[in-house]
Structures are given as C-alpha cells and as structure tokens.
Amino acid sequence: MENFSLYQLLVPTFAVLMILRALSHTGRGGKTTREFIAIFAFWIFVSLVALFPHIFVDKVAAFLGIRSGINALFFFGFVILFFISFRLLVSVEESEVRITEIIRNIALKDFDETNKQ
Amino acid sequence: MHLAIIIPVYNESKVIKKVIADLPGKIKNIGKISTIIIDDGSTDKSGNILKNVIRKKENIYLLRHILNRGQGAAVQTGIDAAKKLEADIVVTFDGDGQHHAEDIAHLIQPILAGEADIVNGSRFKRKQKIPSVRRFYNFSANLITWAMSGFFLSDSQSGMKALNKKAIKEINIKANGYEFCTELIREASWYKFRIKEIPVHVSYSKYTMKKGQSFANGLTTIFKLVIRSLMK
C-alpha cells in the first residue's frame, strides 16, 4: 500500500461509473446484454491493470523492453490527444448551440406570424 | 399580472392532454394565465394532439422545434415567447405529468410578494417517494451547481421554476439538455438574483422514470456542464 498512487483510485472509480452508465443504458434497451458484458469485462480489466500494475503493465513493459524515456513520449502523446479531443468536443458543442439557435428562431418566427393573423 | 406557463413537450402523446387539462384556470392575484407549449420535435402523435387542444382553448400557444433540441432549448424558446406576450411571471412545468398543477399557485407566491426573482420548486423539501437513483443524481448535480454558482439548492435539477419579469428579461439559456437547470442557476448568480425554494409534489411512475433523467443521462449532463464551464 505504501506505493499506492492516485490513479489507482481514480481509474477504478471511473470504471465503476462507466459500468453503471452501461447498466443504465442496458436497462433502457439502449444496449444488449452481450454489449454490457463486453463493457463490464473491459472496465474490470482496466481497473485490475490500475490496481495491480506490477502484474500487468510491468510484465508487458519488460517483455517489450520499454524504459522511462519512452514513457515520457507516451505521456506527451496522451496530453496532445487529450487536447485534440477537448478541442473537438468544444467545437461540436458550439455547433450544437448554433443549430439550436436556428431551430429556435424558426419556431419564434412561426409564432410571430401566427399571432399576427 | 400576467402568468405564462411554459411546457416543453417531447413525445408525450400519452399524458400531454391531461397535463394541459389539469392546469389552473384562475390563480389569486393573477389577471391572465397563458400556456406556452413547445413541441420539441416530437415524432409521436403529440403534435396532432396539441394542435387539437389549442383549437379548443383560449390563451394557449403552440411553438414547434422542427428538430428535437432538448429541454433547455425548449424552455428558452418558451421564455422568448413569454417575453413577446409581455408576461410578468413565467413558470416552467414538465410535460410528462410528474408535476402537480396546484403547486403553481404556491410557487409564484414569493414573486408576487417581491421576495424572490426566481423560485425553485423542490421535490426534496417534502417527504415523498423518490427513487434513490434520482436522489443520488440530484445530490451530485446540486454539488456541481453549487461549485458553479455558489447557490446550494436542495433540488437544482427541478423542472418546475418560476421567474419574475427581471429574470425573464435577463436569463438566456444556451444549454440544450437537462444541464440548463444548472446554467439557469449560474446565470441567476451572475445577475445576483434572489432565489427561493418552495416544496413541490412529484409523482414518479414507470412512464416518468423512463422519460426523465437516468444515471447515464446524469453523467452526460455533468460532463456537458464541465465542458460548458471550460468553454466559458
């Protein structure tokens, strides 16, 4: 426990949220039981990797011969990918706002015309 | 005083007729009551039912979103229509039948008394059966709303709210979905509006549970709130 890191708490918590989210979708017919089982297995695996990195990651890293330099590269890669994803999310959200404005303006224009008659 | 009741509707053909029929015809100190219904791109028979209903009733207005844009967008369209009708007070009321029409008169009292600019109808201020998943989601959303606005409300995600003329004029919701509730409270904080909470009844049925917020929706809502606050 002395080497316990914050990500070992955050990753399983996030995994539980994702499993509950999938369960909620499954309950409402949005996902099949098979899809739910696959999602459940994936997040359980991710949680186990986070909780016991020496069993999974370290063995794979040792097998591939990854050392700390490459870790830094991966880290920066993730940061860049995160930034790109965030920018995409923001532009999608901005487009959504513009579409809504158009739809709302059409509704209000029709309302004005109906009230004039 | 002119009161406008805003009802966003999305695929509510099973209940919408009763929801409208139950609305109060008269309220003390209110001279005129208008009903503004926003059909948010319904794909069931709601559109036809609403057209028939407005033909038979007075002071009832129907607006239609040609595409479904979510409850927040529908409420803002309703507020804009209320401005055009020169309403003094606006009450937002869910179209799925979970709210009780008799609560409208209580909800507007703090506004009539000049004690509040916005009144939030709280489902948690009275003892009633509320599913625990809703309680959990609401509490999480209350914390986020508090972090974003500084207001800790017992039911930040309530669909039943009343706004006075000042709030009607200033509030401009950009959020499409359920996250509009938090955005509205954040705007209220920005304009230093006075907010009061009033207990309201709520009836949960299989139908309303299926229609309303789920845990999955809740997570999406929270995620969108975070993104929106980062965009600001």
mmCIF file of C-alpha atoms in Angstrom:
data_model
loop_
_atom_site.group_PDB
_atom_site.id
_atom_site.type_symbol
_atom_site.label_atom_id
_atom_site.label_comp_id
_atom_site.label_asym_id
_atom_site.label_seq_id
_atom_site.Cartn_x
_atom_site.Cartn_y
_atom_site.Cartn_z
ATOM 1 C CA MET A 1 0.000 0.000 0.000
ATOM 2 C CA GLU A 2 2.966 2.330 0.512
ATOM 3 C CA ASN A 3 3.332 2.736 -3.267
ATOM 4 C CA PHE A 4 -0.381 3.372 -3.817
ATOM 5 C CA SER A 5 -0.905 6.148 -6.388
ATOM 6 C CA LEU A 6 -3.842 8.486 -7.003
ATOM 7 C CA TYR A 7 -4.584 6.962 -10.409
ATOM 8 C CA GLN A 8 -5.156 3.616 -8.679
ATOM 9 C CA LEU A 9 -8.174 5.199 -7.001
ATOM 10 C CA LEU A 10 -9.345 7.360 -9.916
ATOM 11 C CA VAL A 11 -9.249 4.702 -12.631
ATOM 12 C CA PRO A 12 -11.409 2.100 -10.771
ATOM 13 C CA THR A 13 -13.839 4.875 -9.711
ATOM 14 C CA PHE A 14 -14.182 5.981 -13.311
ATOM 15 C CA ALA A 15 -14.585 2.328 -14.354
ATOM 16 C CA VAL A 16 -17.439 1.838 -11.850
ATOM 17 C CA LEU A 17 -19.166 4.956 -13.250
ATOM 18 C CA MET A 18 -18.791 3.647 -16.801
ATOM 19 C CA ILE A 19 -20.201 0.243 -15.784
ATOM 20 C CA LEU A 20 -23.192 1.916 -14.064
ATOM 21 C CA ARG A 21 -23.703 4.077 -17.146
ATOM 22 C CA ALA A 22 -23.692 0.991 -19.383
ATOM 23 C CA LEU A 23 -26.068 -0.767 -16.956
ATOM 24 C CA SER A 24 -28.417 2.196 -17.129
ATOM 25 C CA HIS A 25 -28.357 2.121 -20.950
ATOM 26 C CA THR A 26 -28.916 -1.647 -20.928
ATOM 27 C CA GLY A 27 -31.901 -1.280 -18.592
ATOM 28 C CA ARG A 28 -33.473 1.172 -21.020
ATOM 29 C CA GLY A 29 -32.897 -1.032 -24.057
ATOM 30 C CA GLY A 30 -30.058 1.082 -25.430
ATOM 31 C CA LYS A 31 -27.547 -1.782 -25.218
ATOM 32 C CA THR A 32 -27.778 -5.560 -25.468
ATOM 33 C CA THR A 33 -26.737 -7.805 -22.560
ATOM 34 C CA ARG A 34 -23.796 -9.012 -24.655
ATOM 35 C CA GLU A 35 -22.578 -5.421 -25.171
ATOM 36 C CA PHE A 36 -22.948 -4.813 -21.453
ATOM 37 C CA ILE A 37 -20.905 -7.924 -20.588
ATOM 38 C CA ALA A 38 -18.152 -6.787 -23.012
ATOM 39 C CA ILE A 39 -18.116 -3.268 -21.485
ATOM 40 C CA PHE A 40 -18.180 -4.744 -17.978
ATOM 41 C CA ALA A 41 -15.218 -7.070 -18.755
ATOM 42 C CA PHE A 42 -13.233 -4.228 -20.364
ATOM 43 C CA TRP A 43 -13.604 -1.855 -17.395
ATOM 44 C CA ILE A 44 -12.902 -4.609 -14.875
ATOM 45 C CA PHE A 45 -9.694 -5.372 -16.794
ATOM 46 C CA VAL A 46 -8.740 -1.649 -16.848
ATOM 47 C CA SER A 47 -9.376 -1.457 -13.077
ATOM 48 C CA LEU A 48 -7.238 -4.535 -12.416
ATOM 49 C CA VAL A 49 -4.405 -3.107 -14.513
ATOM 50 C CA ALA A 50 -4.595 0.136 -12.497
ATOM 51 C CA LEU A 51 -4.772 -1.666 -9.139
ATOM 52 C CA PHE A 52 -2.047 -4.237 -9.866
ATOM 53 C CA PRO A 53 0.284 -2.596 -12.412
ATOM 54 C CA HIS A 54 3.213 -4.856 -11.476
ATOM 55 C CA ILE A 55 1.248 -7.897 -12.639
ATOM 56 C CA PHE A 56 0.149 -6.457 -15.969
ATOM 57 C CA VAL A 57 1.961 -3.324 -17.185
ATOM 58 C CA ASP A 58 5.390 -4.051 -15.756
ATOM 59 C CA LYS A 59 5.478 -7.533 -17.275
ATOM 60 C CA VAL A 60 4.331 -6.223 -20.672
ATOM 61 C CA ALA A 61 6.829 -3.325 -20.465
ATOM 62 C CA ALA A 62 9.624 -5.717 -19.536
ATOM 63 C CA PHE A 63 8.613 -8.023 -22.365
ATOM 64 C CA LEU A 64 8.647 -5.118 -24.884
ATOM 65 C CA GLY A 65 11.776 -3.579 -23.393
ATOM 66 C CA ILE A 66 10.124 -0.182 -22.642
ATOM 67 C CA ARG A 67 12.200 2.110 -20.417
ATOM 68 C CA SER A 68 11.454 5.526 -18.840
ATOM 69 C CA GLY A 69 12.297 7.608 -21.964
ATOM 70 C CA ILE A 70 9.533 6.053 -23.971
ATOM 71 C CA ASN A 71 7.184 6.559 -21.023
ATOM 72 C CA ALA A 72 7.713 10.290 -21.329
ATOM 73 C CA LEU A 73 6.916 10.101 -25.028
ATOM 74 C CA PHE A 74 3.695 8.242 -24.268
ATOM 75 C CA PHE A 75 2.810 10.825 -21.657
ATOM 76 C CA PHE A 76 3.184 13.732 -24.103
ATOM 77 C CA GLY A 77 1.292 11.755 -26.722
ATOM 78 C CA PHE A 78 -1.636 11.387 -24.329
ATOM 79 C CA VAL A 79 -1.544 15.090 -23.471
ATOM 80 C CA ILE A 80 -1.694 16.043 -27.163
ATOM 81 C CA LEU A 81 -4.500 13.554 -27.840
ATOM 82 C CA PHE A 82 -6.434 14.853 -24.842
ATOM 83 C CA PHE A 83 -6.081 18.428 -26.070
ATOM 84 C CA ILE A 84 -7.251 17.498 -29.597
ATOM 85 C CA SER A 85 -10.250 15.601 -28.165
ATOM 86 C CA PHE A 86 -11.141 18.543 -25.972
ATOM 87 C CA ARG A 87 -10.971 20.991 -28.896
ATOM 88 C CA LEU A 88 -13.185 18.694 -30.955
ATOM 89 C CA LEU A 89 -15.692 18.435 -28.124
ATOM 90 C CA VAL A 90 -15.805 22.209 -27.770
ATOM 91 C CA SER A 91 -16.383 22.758 -31.499
ATOM 92 C CA VAL A 92 -19.118 20.093 -31.561
ATOM 93 C CA GLU A 93 -20.775 21.808 -28.598
ATOM 94 C CA GLU A 94 -20.521 25.216 -30.327
ATOM 95 C CA SER A 95 -22.116 23.774 -33.475
ATOM 96 C CA GLU A 96 -24.908 22.313 -31.342
ATOM 97 C CA VAL A 97 -25.578 25.769 -29.869
ATOM 98 C CA ARG A 98 -25.755 27.306 -33.389
ATOM 99 C CA ILE A 99 -28.141 24.592 -34.655
ATOM 100 C CA THR A 100 -30.368 25.186 -31.627
ATOM 101 C CA GLU A 101 -30.428 28.925 -32.318
ATOM 102 C CA ILE A 102 -31.602 28.298 -35.888
ATOM 103 C CA ILE A 103 -34.320 25.861 -34.744
ATOM 104 C CA ARG A 104 -35.476 28.245 -32.001
ATOM 105 C CA ASN A 105 -35.569 31.228 -34.386
ATOM 106 C CA ILE A 106 -37.717 29.278 -36.867
ATOM 107 C CA ALA A 107 -40.151 28.379 -34.057
ATOM 108 C CA LEU A 108 -40.330 32.002 -32.839
ATOM 109 C CA LYS A 109 -40.770 33.358 -36.384
ATOM 110 C CA ASP A 110 -43.715 30.993 -36.941
ATOM 111 C CA PHE A 111 -45.110 32.079 -33.567
ATOM 112 C CA ASP A 112 -44.937 35.770 -34.607
ATOM 113 C CA GLU A 113 -46.641 35.062 -37.934
ATOM 114 C CA THR A 114 -49.423 33.016 -36.299
ATOM 115 C CA ASN A 115 -50.056 35.740 -33.723
ATOM 116 C CA LYS A 116 -50.277 38.453 -36.425
ATOM 117 C CA GLN A 117 -53.072 36.589 -38.222
ATOM 118 C CA MET B 1 -50.319 40.273 -13.534
ATOM 119 C CA HIS B 2 -49.820 38.003 -16.497
ATOM 120 C CA LEU B 3 -48.555 34.468 -15.836
ATOM 121 C CA ALA B 4 -47.166 32.290 -18.640
ATOM 122 C CA ILE B 5 -46.857 28.559 -18.029
ATOM 123 C CA ILE B 6 -44.175 27.025 -20.246
ATOM 124 C CA ILE B 7 -44.456 23.314 -21.039
ATOM 125 C CA PRO B 8 -41.706 21.647 -23.084
ATOM 126 C CA VAL B 9 -43.065 18.552 -24.805
ATOM 127 C CA TYR B 10 -41.186 15.717 -26.446
ATOM 128 C CA ASN B 11 -43.132 12.570 -27.349
ATOM 129 C CA GLU B 12 -45.701 12.943 -24.567
ATOM 130 C CA SER B 13 -48.795 11.826 -26.522
ATOM 131 C CA LYS B 14 -49.870 9.527 -23.668
ATOM 132 C CA VAL B 15 -50.082 12.223 -20.999
ATOM 133 C CA ILE B 16 -49.992 15.720 -22.513
ATOM 134 C CA LYS B 17 -53.774 16.139 -22.850
ATOM 135 C CA LYS B 18 -54.248 15.512 -19.117
ATOM 136 C CA VAL B 19 -51.269 17.724 -18.175
ATOM 137 C CA ILE B 20 -52.863 20.659 -20.038
ATOM 138 C CA ALA B 21 -56.390 19.896 -18.781
ATOM 139 C CA ASP B 22 -55.157 19.962 -15.160
ATOM 140 C CA LEU B 23 -53.594 23.438 -15.434
ATOM 141 C CA PRO B 24 -55.262 26.081 -13.267
ATOM 142 C CA GLY B 25 -57.801 28.382 -14.945
ATOM 143 C CA LYS B 26 -57.573 31.015 -12.230
ATOM 144 C CA ILE B 27 -54.982 31.981 -9.606
ATOM 145 C CA LYS B 28 -55.393 34.645 -6.929
ATOM 146 C CA ASN B 29 -53.781 37.993 -7.901
ATOM 147 C CA ILE B 30 -53.160 36.781 -11.457
ATOM 148 C CA GLY B 31 -55.236 38.555 -14.090
ATOM 149 C CA LYS B 32 -54.275 36.445 -17.076
ATOM 150 C CA ILE B 33 -52.838 32.959 -17.498
ATOM 151 C CA SER B 34 -51.260 31.943 -20.816
ATOM 152 C CA THR B 35 -49.950 28.500 -21.629
ATOM 153 C CA ILE B 36 -46.976 28.219 -23.966
ATOM 154 C CA ILE B 37 -46.315 24.721 -25.240
ATOM 155 C CA ILE B 38 -43.117 23.929 -27.088
ATOM 156 C CA ASP B 39 -43.279 20.772 -29.151
ATOM 157 C CA ASP B 40 -39.588 19.887 -29.196
ATOM 158 C CA GLY B 41 -39.584 17.916 -32.438
ATOM 159 C CA SER B 42 -41.907 15.143 -31.248
ATOM 160 C CA THR B 43 -42.079 12.120 -33.516
ATOM 161 C CA ASP B 44 -45.204 10.569 -31.969
ATOM 162 C CA LYS B 45 -48.782 11.921 -32.071
ATOM 163 C CA SER B 46 -48.037 14.792 -29.646
ATOM 164 C CA GLY B 47 -48.023 17.381 -32.474
ATOM 165 C CA ASN B 48 -51.542 16.483 -33.672
ATOM 166 C CA ILE B 49 -52.901 16.225 -30.135
ATOM 167 C CA LEU B 50 -51.500 19.668 -29.311
ATOM 168 C CA LYS B 51 -52.955 21.223 -32.484
ATOM 169 C CA ASN B 52 -56.415 19.944 -31.478
ATOM 170 C CA VAL B 53 -56.020 21.156 -27.909
ATOM 171 C CA ILE B 54 -55.046 24.724 -28.847
ATOM 172 C CA ARG B 55 -58.011 24.978 -31.218
ATOM 173 C CA LYS B 56 -60.399 24.429 -28.313
ATOM 174 C CA LYS B 57 -58.744 26.612 -25.670
ATOM 175 C CA GLU B 58 -58.007 30.309 -25.276
ATOM 176 C CA ASN B 59 -54.643 31.829 -24.329
ATOM 177 C CA ILE B 60 -52.756 28.720 -25.284
ATOM 178 C CA TYR B 61 -49.880 28.956 -27.748
ATOM 179 C CA LEU B 62 -48.002 26.237 -29.569
ATOM 180 C CA LEU B 63 -44.449 26.571 -30.872
ATOM 181 C CA ARG B 64 -42.673 23.803 -32.701
ATOM 182 C CA HIS B 65 -38.983 22.939 -32.932
ATOM 183 C CA ILE B 66 -38.530 21.194 -36.270
ATOM 184 C CA LEU B 67 -35.812 19.056 -34.658
ATOM 185 C CA ASN B 68 -35.506 17.769 -31.119
ATOM 186 C CA ARG B 69 -33.058 20.070 -29.304
ATOM 187 C CA GLY B 70 -33.644 19.175 -25.670
ATOM 188 C CA GLN B 71 -35.467 20.579 -22.681
ATOM 189 C CA GLY B 72 -33.143 23.549 -22.164
ATOM 190 C CA ALA B 73 -33.636 24.768 -25.732
ATOM 191 C CA ALA B 74 -37.407 24.305 -25.457
ATOM 192 C CA VAL B 75 -37.585 26.244 -22.184
ATOM 193 C CA GLN B 76 -35.590 29.156 -23.649
ATOM 194 C CA THR B 77 -37.922 29.242 -26.682
ATOM 195 C CA GLY B 78 -40.803 29.370 -24.194
ATOM 196 C CA ILE B 79 -39.180 32.227 -22.270
ATOM 197 C CA ASP B 80 -38.675 34.173 -25.528
ATOM 198 C CA ALA B 81 -42.327 33.616 -26.444
ATOM 199 C CA ALA B 82 -43.358 34.768 -22.946
ATOM 200 C CA LYS B 83 -41.343 37.973 -23.489
ATOM 201 C CA LYS B 84 -43.256 38.593 -26.721
ATOM 202 C CA LEU B 85 -46.542 38.058 -24.843
ATOM 203 C CA GLU B 86 -45.322 40.523 -22.161
ATOM 204 C CA ALA B 87 -45.707 38.011 -19.341
ATOM 205 C CA ASP B 88 -44.853 39.231 -15.825
ATOM 206 C CA ILE B 89 -44.167 35.769 -14.394
ATOM 207 C CA VAL B 90 -43.091 32.554 -16.091
ATOM 208 C CA VAL B 91 -43.479 29.070 -14.659
ATOM 209 C CA THR B 92 -41.722 26.114 -16.283
ATOM 210 C CA PHE B 93 -43.664 22.866 -15.973
ATOM 211 C CA ASP B 94 -42.650 19.404 -17.231
ATOM 212 C CA GLY B 95 -44.835 17.836 -19.903
ATOM 213 C CA ASP B 96 -44.520 14.261 -18.609
ATOM 214 C CA GLY B 97 -47.093 14.634 -15.836
ATOM 215 C CA GLN B 98 -44.689 14.413 -12.887
ATOM 216 C CA HIS B 99 -45.593 17.868 -11.544
ATOM 217 C CA HIS B 100 -48.823 18.813 -9.792
ATOM 218 C CA ALA B 101 -50.647 21.820 -11.255
ATOM 219 C CA GLU B 102 -51.873 23.014 -7.835
ATOM 220 C CA ASP B 103 -48.243 23.777 -6.891
ATOM 221 C CA ILE B 104 -48.091 26.601 -9.470
ATOM 222 C CA ALA B 105 -50.072 28.953 -7.204
ATOM 223 C CA HIS B 106 -47.652 28.295 -4.286
ATOM 224 C CA LEU B 107 -44.586 28.578 -6.498
ATOM 225 C CA ILE B 108 -45.351 32.125 -7.633
ATOM 226 C CA GLN B 109 -46.165 33.469 -4.168
ATOM 227 C CA PRO B 110 -42.583 34.626 -3.311
ATOM 228 C CA ILE B 111 -42.506 36.527 -6.640
ATOM 229 C CA LEU B 112 -45.892 38.140 -6.006
ATOM 230 C CA ALA B 113 -44.672 39.107 -2.525
ATOM 231 C CA GLY B 114 -41.489 40.601 -4.033
ATOM 232 C CA GLU B 115 -39.294 38.208 -2.035
ATOM 233 C CA ALA B 116 -37.583 36.406 -4.929
ATOM 234 C CA ASP B 117 -36.625 36.788 -8.578
ATOM 235 C CA ILE B 118 -36.503 33.029 -9.184
ATOM 236 C CA VAL B 119 -38.379 30.362 -7.275
ATOM 237 C CA ASN B 120 -37.189 26.787 -7.482
ATOM 238 C CA GLY B 121 -39.737 24.040 -6.948
ATOM 239 C CA SER B 122 -38.012 21.481 -4.735
ATOM 240 C CA ARG B 123 -39.028 17.826 -4.764
ATOM 241 C CA PHE B 124 -36.770 17.160 -1.790
ATOM 242 C CA LYS B 125 -38.211 19.728 0.597
ATOM 243 C CA ARG B 126 -41.160 17.495 1.360
ATOM 244 C CA LYS B 127 -41.373 13.835 2.271
ATOM 245 C CA GLN B 128 -42.322 11.834 -0.793
ATOM 246 C CA LYS B 129 -41.287 8.722 -2.661
ATOM 247 C CA ILE B 130 -38.326 9.490 -4.901
ATOM 248 C CA PRO B 131 -36.192 6.700 -6.387
ATOM 249 C CA SER B 132 -32.712 6.541 -4.850
ATOM 250 C CA VAL B 133 -31.012 6.813 -8.256
ATOM 251 C CA ARG B 134 -32.734 10.201 -8.662
ATOM 252 C CA ARG B 135 -31.654 11.258 -5.173
ATOM 253 C CA PHE B 136 -28.047 10.307 -5.916
ATOM 254 C CA TYR B 137 -28.009 12.049 -9.286
ATOM 255 C CA ASN B 138 -29.653 15.178 -7.868
ATOM 256 C CA PHE B 139 -27.248 15.429 -4.976
ATOM 257 C CA SER B 140 -24.269 15.176 -7.348
ATOM 258 C CA ALA B 141 -25.818 17.819 -9.594
ATOM 259 C CA ASN B 142 -26.521 20.034 -6.553
ATOM 260 C CA LEU B 143 -22.818 19.911 -5.664
ATOM 261 C CA ILE B 144 -21.797 20.841 -9.209
ATOM 262 C CA THR B 145 -24.382 23.630 -9.314
ATOM 263 C CA TRP B 146 -23.040 24.929 -6.000
ATOM 264 C CA ALA B 147 -19.459 24.822 -7.331
ATOM 265 C CA MET B 148 -20.505 26.736 -10.449
ATOM 266 C CA SER B 149 -22.932 29.253 -8.986
ATOM 267 C CA GLY B 150 -22.374 29.485 -5.244
ATOM 268 C CA PHE B 151 -26.034 28.556 -4.620
ATOM 269 C CA PHE B 152 -26.657 25.284 -2.811
ATOM 270 C CA LEU B 153 -30.200 24.255 -3.671
ATOM 271 C CA SER B 154 -31.929 21.111 -2.446
ATOM 272 C CA ASP B 155 -33.162 20.379 -5.989
ATOM 273 C CA SER B 156 -31.068 22.195 -8.574
ATOM 274 C CA GLN B 157 -32.413 19.984 -11.388
ATOM 275 C CA SER B 158 -36.072 20.688 -10.800
ATOM 276 C CA GLY B 159 -38.099 21.274 -13.964
ATOM 277 C CA MET B 160 -40.556 23.448 -12.054
ATOM 278 C CA LYS B 161 -39.343 27.003 -11.624
ATOM 279 C CA ALA B 162 -40.863 30.463 -11.554
ATOM 280 C CA LEU B 163 -39.163 33.594 -12.924
ATOM 281 C CA ASN B 164 -40.164 37.212 -12.441
ATOM 282 C CA LYS B 165 -40.036 39.861 -15.178
ATOM 283 C CA LYS B 166 -36.449 40.814 -14.375
ATOM 284 C CA ALA B 167 -35.317 37.187 -14.677
ATOM 285 C CA ILE B 168 -37.380 36.644 -17.846
ATOM 286 C CA LYS B 169 -35.569 39.597 -19.409
ATOM 287 C CA GLU B 170 -32.033 38.569 -18.441
ATOM 288 C CA ILE B 171 -31.942 34.759 -18.450
ATOM 289 C CA ASN B 172 -30.593 33.361 -21.701
ATOM 290 C CA ILE B 173 -30.057 29.598 -21.621
ATOM 291 C CA LYS B 174 -27.594 28.203 -24.138
ATOM 292 C CA ALA B 175 -27.566 24.625 -22.852
ATOM 293 C CA ASN B 176 -29.742 22.272 -24.852
ATOM 294 C CA GLY B 177 -30.360 19.444 -22.452
ATOM 295 C CA TYR B 178 -31.073 18.923 -18.775
ATOM 296 C CA GLU B 179 -27.926 20.884 -17.892
ATOM 297 C CA PHE B 180 -29.966 24.046 -18.487
ATOM 298 C CA CYS B 181 -31.128 23.876 -14.845
ATOM 299 C CA THR B 182 -27.574 24.436 -13.610
ATOM 300 C CA GLU B 183 -26.942 27.078 -16.265
ATOM 301 C CA LEU B 184 -30.049 28.955 -15.180
ATOM 302 C CA ILE B 185 -28.874 28.985 -11.552
ATOM 303 C CA ARG B 186 -25.410 30.113 -12.685
ATOM 304 C CA GLU B 187 -26.964 32.985 -14.655
ATOM 305 C CA ALA B 188 -29.070 33.858 -11.612
ATOM 306 C CA SER B 189 -25.880 34.063 -9.584
ATOM 307 C CA TRP B 190 -24.244 36.250 -12.254
ATOM 308 C CA TYR B 191 -27.170 38.715 -12.176
ATOM 309 C CA LYS B 192 -27.370 38.485 -8.354
ATOM 310 C CA PHE B 193 -30.990 37.321 -8.469
ATOM 311 C CA ARG B 194 -32.707 36.278 -5.268
ATOM 312 C CA ILE B 195 -33.568 32.561 -5.319
ATOM 313 C CA LYS B 196 -36.080 30.879 -3.051
ATOM 314 C CA GLU B 197 -37.074 27.238 -2.827
ATOM 315 C CA ILE B 198 -40.636 26.035 -2.360
ATOM 316 C CA PRO B 199 -41.579 22.373 -1.773
ATOM 317 C CA VAL B 200 -43.482 20.819 -4.665
ATOM 318 C CA HIS B 201 -45.167 17.470 -5.181
ATOM 319 C CA VAL B 202 -43.830 14.978 -7.657
ATOM 320 C CA SER B 203 -45.326 11.751 -8.967
ATOM 321 C CA TYR B 204 -42.952 9.152 -10.306
ATOM 322 C CA SER B 205 -44.423 6.436 -12.459
ATOM 323 C CA LYS B 206 -42.821 3.940 -14.816
ATOM 324 C CA TYR B 207 -43.580 6.449 -17.587
ATOM 325 C CA THR B 208 -41.923 9.458 -15.921
ATOM 326 C CA MET B 209 -38.944 7.336 -14.851
ATOM 327 C CA LYS B 210 -38.424 6.264 -18.448
ATOM 328 C CA LYS B 211 -38.797 9.831 -19.734
ATOM 329 C CA GLY B 212 -36.714 11.713 -17.201
ATOM 330 C CA GLN B 213 -33.120 11.730 -16.081
ATOM 331 C CA SER B 214 -31.321 8.421 -15.811
ATOM 332 C CA PHE B 215 -27.907 7.735 -14.319
ATOM 333 C CA ALA B 216 -26.491 7.639 -17.877
ATOM 334 C CA ASN B 217 -28.140 10.984 -18.754
ATOM 335 C CA GLY B 218 -26.920 12.382 -15.474
ATOM 336 C CA LEU B 219 -23.305 11.546 -16.256
ATOM 337 C CA THR B 220 -23.651 13.091 -19.719
ATOM 338 C CA THR B 221 -25.226 16.182 -18.158
ATOM 339 C CA ILE B 222 -22.383 16.516 -15.645
ATOM 340 C CA PHE B 223 -19.833 16.035 -18.435
ATOM 341 C CA LYS B 224 -21.512 18.708 -20.582
ATOM 342 C CA LEU B 225 -21.604 21.098 -17.633
ATOM 343 C CA VAL B 226 -17.876 20.700 -17.146
ATOM 344 C CA ILE B 227 -17.216 21.200 -20.881
ATOM 345 C CA ARG B 228 -19.511 24.241 -20.965
ATOM 346 C CA SER B 229 -17.807 25.804 -17.978
ATOM 347 C CA LEU B 230 -14.406 25.242 -19.618
ATOM 348 C CA MET B 231 -15.756 26.874 -22.795
ATOM 349 C CA LYS B 232 -16.901 29.991 -20.931
#
